[in-house]
Each structure stands twice: as structure tokens, then as C-alpha cells.
Coordinates of C-alpha atoms and ligand atoms in Angstrom, one line a residue:
M19 CA -4.1 0.1 -58.5
T20 CA -2.4 -0.4 -54.6
T21 CA -2.6 -4.1 -53.6
P22 CA -3.5 -5.6 -50.3
K23 CA -0.7 -7.1 -48.2
A24 CA -0.5 -10.6 -48.5
L25 CA -1.8 -12.6 -45.8
V26 CA -0.4 -16.1 -44.9
A27 CA -2.3 -18.2 -42.8
G28 CA -2.3 -21.6 -40.9
N29 CA -5.0 -23.5 -40.2
W30 CA -4.3 -26.5 -37.7
K31 CA -7.3 -27.8 -37.8
M32 CA -7.7 -30.2 -35.0
N33 CA -4.1 -30.9 -34.5
G34 CA -1.9 -29.8 -31.8
L35 CA -0.6 -29.9 -28.5
M36 CA 0.7 -27.8 -25.8
T37 CA 3.9 -28.8 -26.9
S38 CA 3.2 -27.1 -30.1
V39 CA 4.2 -23.7 -28.7
R40 CA 7.7 -24.5 -29.6
E41 CA 6.5 -24.5 -33.1
I42 CA 5.0 -20.9 -32.4
N43 CA 8.4 -20.1 -31.1
A44 CA 10.1 -21.3 -33.8
L45 CA 8.5 -19.7 -36.4
S46 CA 8.6 -16.5 -34.7
N47 CA 12.6 -16.6 -34.1
M48 CA 12.6 -17.3 -38.6
I49 CA 10.7 -14.3 -39.1
E50 CA 12.2 -12.2 -36.7
K51 CA 16.0 -13.3 -37.8
N52 CA 15.1 -13.7 -42.1
G53 CA 11.5 -11.0 -42.2
A54 CA 8.5 -11.5 -43.7
G55 CA 7.4 -10.2 -46.8
C56 CA 3.3 -10.9 -46.0
E57 CA 1.3 -11.1 -42.9
V58 CA 1.4 -14.0 -41.1
L59 CA -1.3 -15.8 -39.0
I60 CA -1.8 -19.3 -37.3
C61 CA -5.3 -20.4 -36.4
P62 CA -4.9 -23.2 -34.0
P63 CA -7.3 -25.1 -32.5
A64 CA -9.3 -23.1 -29.7
T65 CA -7.7 -24.9 -27.1
L66 CA -4.6 -23.6 -28.1
I67 CA -5.5 -20.1 -28.4
H68 CA -4.2 -18.4 -25.3
A69 CA -1.2 -20.4 -24.8
L70 CA 0.1 -19.7 -28.6
S71 CA -0.5 -15.6 -28.0
G72 CA 1.8 -12.9 -27.3
K73 CA 4.7 -14.6 -29.3
G74 CA 5.1 -12.2 -31.9
I75 CA 2.4 -14.2 -34.0
D76 CA -1.1 -13.2 -35.0
I77 CA -3.2 -15.8 -33.6
G78 CA -7.0 -16.1 -35.0
A79 CA -9.9 -19.2 -34.7
Q80 CA -11.2 -21.7 -37.1
D81 CA -14.7 -21.0 -36.3
C82 CA -17.0 -18.9 -34.2
H83 CA -20.3 -19.5 -33.1
M84 CA -23.2 -16.7 -35.0
M85 CA -24.5 -15.2 -31.6
Q86 CA -22.2 -13.8 -28.7
N87 CA -23.2 -15.8 -25.5
G88 CA -26.0 -18.0 -24.2
A89 CA -27.4 -21.5 -24.2
H90 CA -25.2 -23.2 -27.4
T91 CA -22.8 -26.0 -25.2
G92 CA -19.7 -26.0 -26.8
D93 CA -19.8 -23.1 -29.0
I94 CA -17.5 -20.4 -28.7
S95 CA -18.5 -16.9 -29.8
A96 CA -16.7 -13.9 -31.2
V97 CA -16.3 -11.8 -28.6
M98 CA -14.9 -14.3 -26.8
L99 CA -12.3 -14.7 -28.9
K100 CA -11.8 -10.7 -29.1
D101 CA -11.0 -11.1 -25.4
L102 CA -8.4 -13.5 -26.0
G103 CA -6.6 -11.3 -28.5
C104 CA -7.6 -12.6 -31.9
R105 CA -8.1 -10.8 -34.8
Y106 CA -9.2 -12.7 -37.1
V107 CA -11.5 -16.0 -37.4
I108 CA -12.3 -18.8 -40.3
V109 CA -16.1 -19.0 -41.2
G110 CA -17.4 -21.3 -43.6
H111 CA -14.2 -23.4 -44.0
S112 CA -15.2 -26.8 -46.0
E113 CA -14.8 -29.2 -43.5
R114 CA -17.5 -27.0 -41.3
R115 CA -19.8 -26.7 -43.9
A116 CA -19.8 -30.6 -44.7
D117 CA -19.2 -32.1 -41.2
H118 CA -21.5 -29.5 -39.4
F119 CA -24.1 -28.9 -42.3
E120 CA -22.8 -25.2 -42.3
T121 CA -25.3 -23.2 -45.5
N122 CA -24.1 -20.1 -46.7
D123 CA -27.0 -18.3 -44.4
M124 CA -25.0 -19.7 -41.3
V125 CA -21.5 -18.7 -42.3
K126 CA -22.7 -15.2 -43.3
A127 CA -24.1 -14.7 -39.6
K128 CA -20.8 -16.2 -38.3
A129 CA -18.9 -13.5 -40.1
H130 CA -21.5 -10.5 -39.4
A131 CA -21.1 -11.5 -35.5
A132 CA -17.4 -11.9 -36.1
Q133 CA -17.4 -8.1 -37.8
M134 CA -19.4 -6.8 -35.2
Q135 CA -16.4 -7.2 -32.6
G136 CA -14.2 -5.9 -35.0
L137 CA -13.0 -9.1 -36.1
T138 CA -11.9 -10.2 -39.7
A139 CA -13.7 -12.7 -40.9
I140 CA -12.0 -14.9 -43.4
I141 CA -14.8 -16.8 -45.4
C142 CA -14.1 -20.0 -47.7
V143 CA -15.5 -21.0 -50.4
G144 CA -14.8 -23.7 -53.1
E145 CA -16.2 -26.5 -55.0
T146 CA -16.1 -29.9 -54.8
N147 CA -14.6 -32.3 -57.2
T148 CA -18.0 -33.5 -58.9
Q149 CA -19.2 -29.7 -59.1
R150 CA -15.8 -29.1 -61.4
E151 CA -16.1 -32.2 -63.3
N152 CA -20.0 -30.8 -63.9
G153 CA -18.8 -27.4 -65.1
E154 CA -20.4 -26.0 -62.2
T155 CA -17.1 -24.6 -60.5
L156 CA -17.9 -20.7 -61.2
D157 CA -21.4 -21.1 -60.8
V158 CA -20.8 -22.7 -56.8
V159 CA -18.6 -20.4 -56.0
T160 CA -20.6 -17.2 -56.5
S161 CA -23.7 -18.3 -54.9
Q162 CA -21.3 -18.9 -52.2
I163 CA -19.8 -15.3 -51.9
M164 CA -23.3 -13.9 -52.6
G165 CA -25.0 -15.9 -50.0
S166 CA -21.8 -15.9 -47.3
I167 CA -20.6 -12.3 -47.1
P168 CA -23.2 -10.2 -44.6
E169 CA -24.7 -7.1 -46.7
D170 CA -22.6 -4.2 -44.7
A171 CA -19.4 -6.0 -44.6
A172 CA -16.5 -3.8 -44.5
V173 CA -13.6 -4.3 -47.2
A174 CA -11.1 -4.3 -43.8
G175 CA -13.5 -6.9 -42.2
T176 CA -13.0 -9.5 -45.2
V177 CA -10.7 -11.6 -46.4
I178 CA -12.1 -14.3 -49.1
A179 CA -10.5 -17.9 -49.1
Y180 CA -11.0 -19.9 -52.3
E181 CA -10.3 -23.7 -51.3
P182 CA -11.2 -26.1 -54.1
V183 CA -12.2 -29.0 -52.0
W184 CA -10.8 -31.7 -53.8
A185 CA -6.9 -30.0 -53.2
I186 CA -7.4 -29.9 -49.9
G187 CA -5.3 -32.4 -48.4
T188 CA -5.2 -34.2 -51.2
G189 CA -1.9 -33.1 -53.0
K190 CA -3.5 -31.9 -56.1
T191 CA -3.9 -28.3 -56.9
P192 CA -5.8 -26.8 -59.8
T193 CA -4.0 -25.2 -62.9
T194 CA -2.8 -21.5 -62.4
E195 CA -5.1 -20.8 -64.9
D196 CA -7.6 -22.3 -63.2
V197 CA -7.3 -20.6 -60.2
A198 CA -6.9 -17.2 -62.1
E199 CA -10.3 -17.6 -63.3
V200 CA -12.0 -18.7 -59.8
H201 CA -9.8 -15.4 -58.4
A202 CA -10.6 -12.8 -61.2
V203 CA -14.6 -13.9 -60.6
I204 CA -14.4 -13.7 -57.0
R205 CA -12.9 -9.9 -57.5
A206 CA -15.5 -8.8 -59.9
L207 CA -18.0 -10.2 -57.5
L208 CA -15.5 -8.1 -54.4
L209 CA -16.3 -4.7 -56.8
N210 CA -19.5 -5.0 -57.7
K211 CA -20.1 -5.3 -53.7
F212 CA -17.7 -2.6 -52.7
G213 CA -16.7 -0.6 -55.6
T214 CA -13.3 0.0 -55.9
D215 CA -12.6 -0.8 -52.3
G216 CA -13.1 -4.2 -53.4
N217 CA -9.7 -4.5 -54.5
M218 CA -8.3 -4.3 -50.9
V219 CA -10.1 -7.2 -50.0
R220 CA -7.2 -9.9 -49.8
I221 CA -8.6 -13.0 -52.0
Q222 CA -6.3 -16.4 -50.4
Y223 CA -6.1 -19.3 -52.7
G224 CA -5.8 -23.0 -50.1
G225 CA -5.6 -26.4 -51.2
S226 CA -2.4 -28.3 -50.9
V227 CA 0.3 -25.3 -50.7
K228 CA 3.4 -26.3 -49.5
A229 CA 6.9 -24.4 -50.3
S230 CA 7.4 -26.0 -53.5
N231 CA 4.2 -24.6 -54.8
A232 CA 4.0 -21.9 -52.9
K233 CA 5.8 -19.0 -55.2
E234 CA 3.8 -20.2 -58.6
L235 CA 0.3 -19.9 -56.7
M236 CA 1.2 -16.7 -55.2
A237 CA 2.2 -14.9 -58.3
V238 CA -1.3 -15.6 -60.1
P239 CA -3.2 -12.2 -60.0
N240 CA -5.7 -11.5 -57.6
V241 CA -3.9 -14.3 -55.2
N242 CA -3.2 -11.9 -52.2
G243 CA -2.0 -15.2 -49.9
A244 CA -2.4 -18.5 -48.5
L245 CA -4.9 -20.8 -46.3
V246 CA -2.9 -23.3 -45.3
G247 CA -3.3 -26.7 -43.4
G248 CA -1.0 -29.5 -43.1
A249 CA 2.3 -27.7 -44.5
S250 CA 1.8 -24.9 -41.2
L251 CA 1.8 -27.4 -38.3
K252 CA 5.7 -27.7 -39.0
A253 CA 7.6 -23.7 -38.7
E254 CA 9.9 -25.1 -41.3
D255 CA 7.3 -25.9 -43.7
F256 CA 5.0 -23.2 -43.0
Y257 CA 7.9 -20.6 -43.1
G258 CA 9.1 -22.0 -46.5
I259 CA 5.9 -20.9 -47.6
I260 CA 6.3 -17.1 -46.1
T261 CA 9.4 -17.2 -48.0
A262 CA 7.0 -17.4 -51.4
Y263 CA 7.1 -13.2 -50.6
Q264 CA 10.5 -12.5 -50.3
S265 CA 12.1 -11.1 -53.3
Ligands
13P301 P1 -3.8 -28.3 -46.8 O1 -3.2 -27.6 -47.0 O2 -3.7 -29.5 -46.0 O3 -4.6 -28.9 -47.9 O4 -5.4 -27.7 -46.3 C1 -6.2 -26.7 -46.8 C2 -7.1 -26.1 -45.8 O5 -8.2 -26.6 -46.2 C3 -6.6 -25.0 -45.0 O6 -7.9 -24.4 -44.8

């Protein structure tokens, strides 16, 4: 069975200024010099997409609106992201689900809008601490997956990121057994939806990934890359994660 090329993506969240161009330049130099055994993506805040583009690293976005244009003050559409050269957009990150009350239906509409423009949607799912403690992890993730992937989604336009909410920015990570269990359930759902092509959908793990734990987490079955927050802000830290894919 062929496995998809891993995707290691940095989600800068609401961090980064024009001076961050130097981090992209540094990362680009490291990859040029030492290579990368995976696909590399940075999703900076929208304000930096243009400035960071064209430096040899794929640049994506952290969110898009479900409509392509119109009276939506402050929002950014998938067509605008495509216009800037983005190939990826994160949708349904837990911080957006929590801070902006985004539902599965909204996440699905955003993923659909992105895919209509030929962008790949990185659809985020993951349980809260309370849900894990109540033994609801697999049910929560299943309903998020079922509710957030567009009916007409194509394999090429879909990446799933499993990010347990309690592991984000906390330094805590699930055991490799727990990651394997959730990723196996996600893979089964993808196979159910896409048939055997479901094997080609990348499933990233996210939540306190750093250079010191990347190799172990990335070796778990059905983990096809990482979605990285804090450790993606500095080129050196992020490159340390990328090297998990060097043999
Ligand atoms: P941290 O890597 O900072 O835990 O964040 C993970 C995340 O939310 C990436 O989208």
C-alpha cells in the first residue's frame, strides 16, 4: 500500500510581524541545505501571507469564509487566498470552534468553499479534556469528522488534523497508543467515505509537537505529518520537527 507524503505544517496563529520574513528565509535555507523528507507548509496570519510567499516554502491560511465575496467585514475568502498563491487553508481549528462558535456545519461550508477553489482544506478535529475523561473521545472525533467533511470532498483536497484540545499549547501529549487509536478510527471513517483512496488522505497529529517528541509521534501508524503551533515560530525548532522525516 502506498502511503501519502507526510505534511508538516506550522500554524503561527496570531503571531508574527514583518520581521518574521527572516524565519522563513532561515527555514528555506535549512531545507535547501539539508533537505526535507516531507512536505512543509507554514500558515501565518493573513497579514503575512503575501510577504512570506515566494521564498521556497508553501504558505497557507488559518481560516476562510464560507462565501467567496460579499458584505462580510473583516473576513477573507478562499478565492482571495488562492489569488495570493495559497494551496492550503486550515478550517475548524479548535480555537476557532471555541472563540468563534464554529459548528461542524460551518466548518464543512468553509472546507467546501476552499475545495471549490482548488485549495486543500486541513480540517481540524479533537476532543476536550472533559470529553476525554468522560470516555467520549472516539464519539466526538467521529461526529466532527462526519459533520465537517463536505459531501463532495475529493481526496486531494482533504487533510485531517487530529488535535486534542487539551494537548494544544500545554506541553502534554497523548500516549502513542492513544494517538494510534484515534488515527485508526479516522482512517476507517475515511476509507468508508472515499473507498481505498481514503488511504491517501493525510492525517496529521497536532498538540505540543516539538523536536524532542516528533520522531515518536510521527512513527505512529496512520500519522502522516504534524500540525505545529508554538514550535513552528522559530525556524530552528520547526526544522527539528521536519527532521523526524529524515532517515
Ligand atoms: P501547539 O503545537 O502550540 O500545541 O499548537 C498546536 C496547534 O494548535 C496547531 O494548530
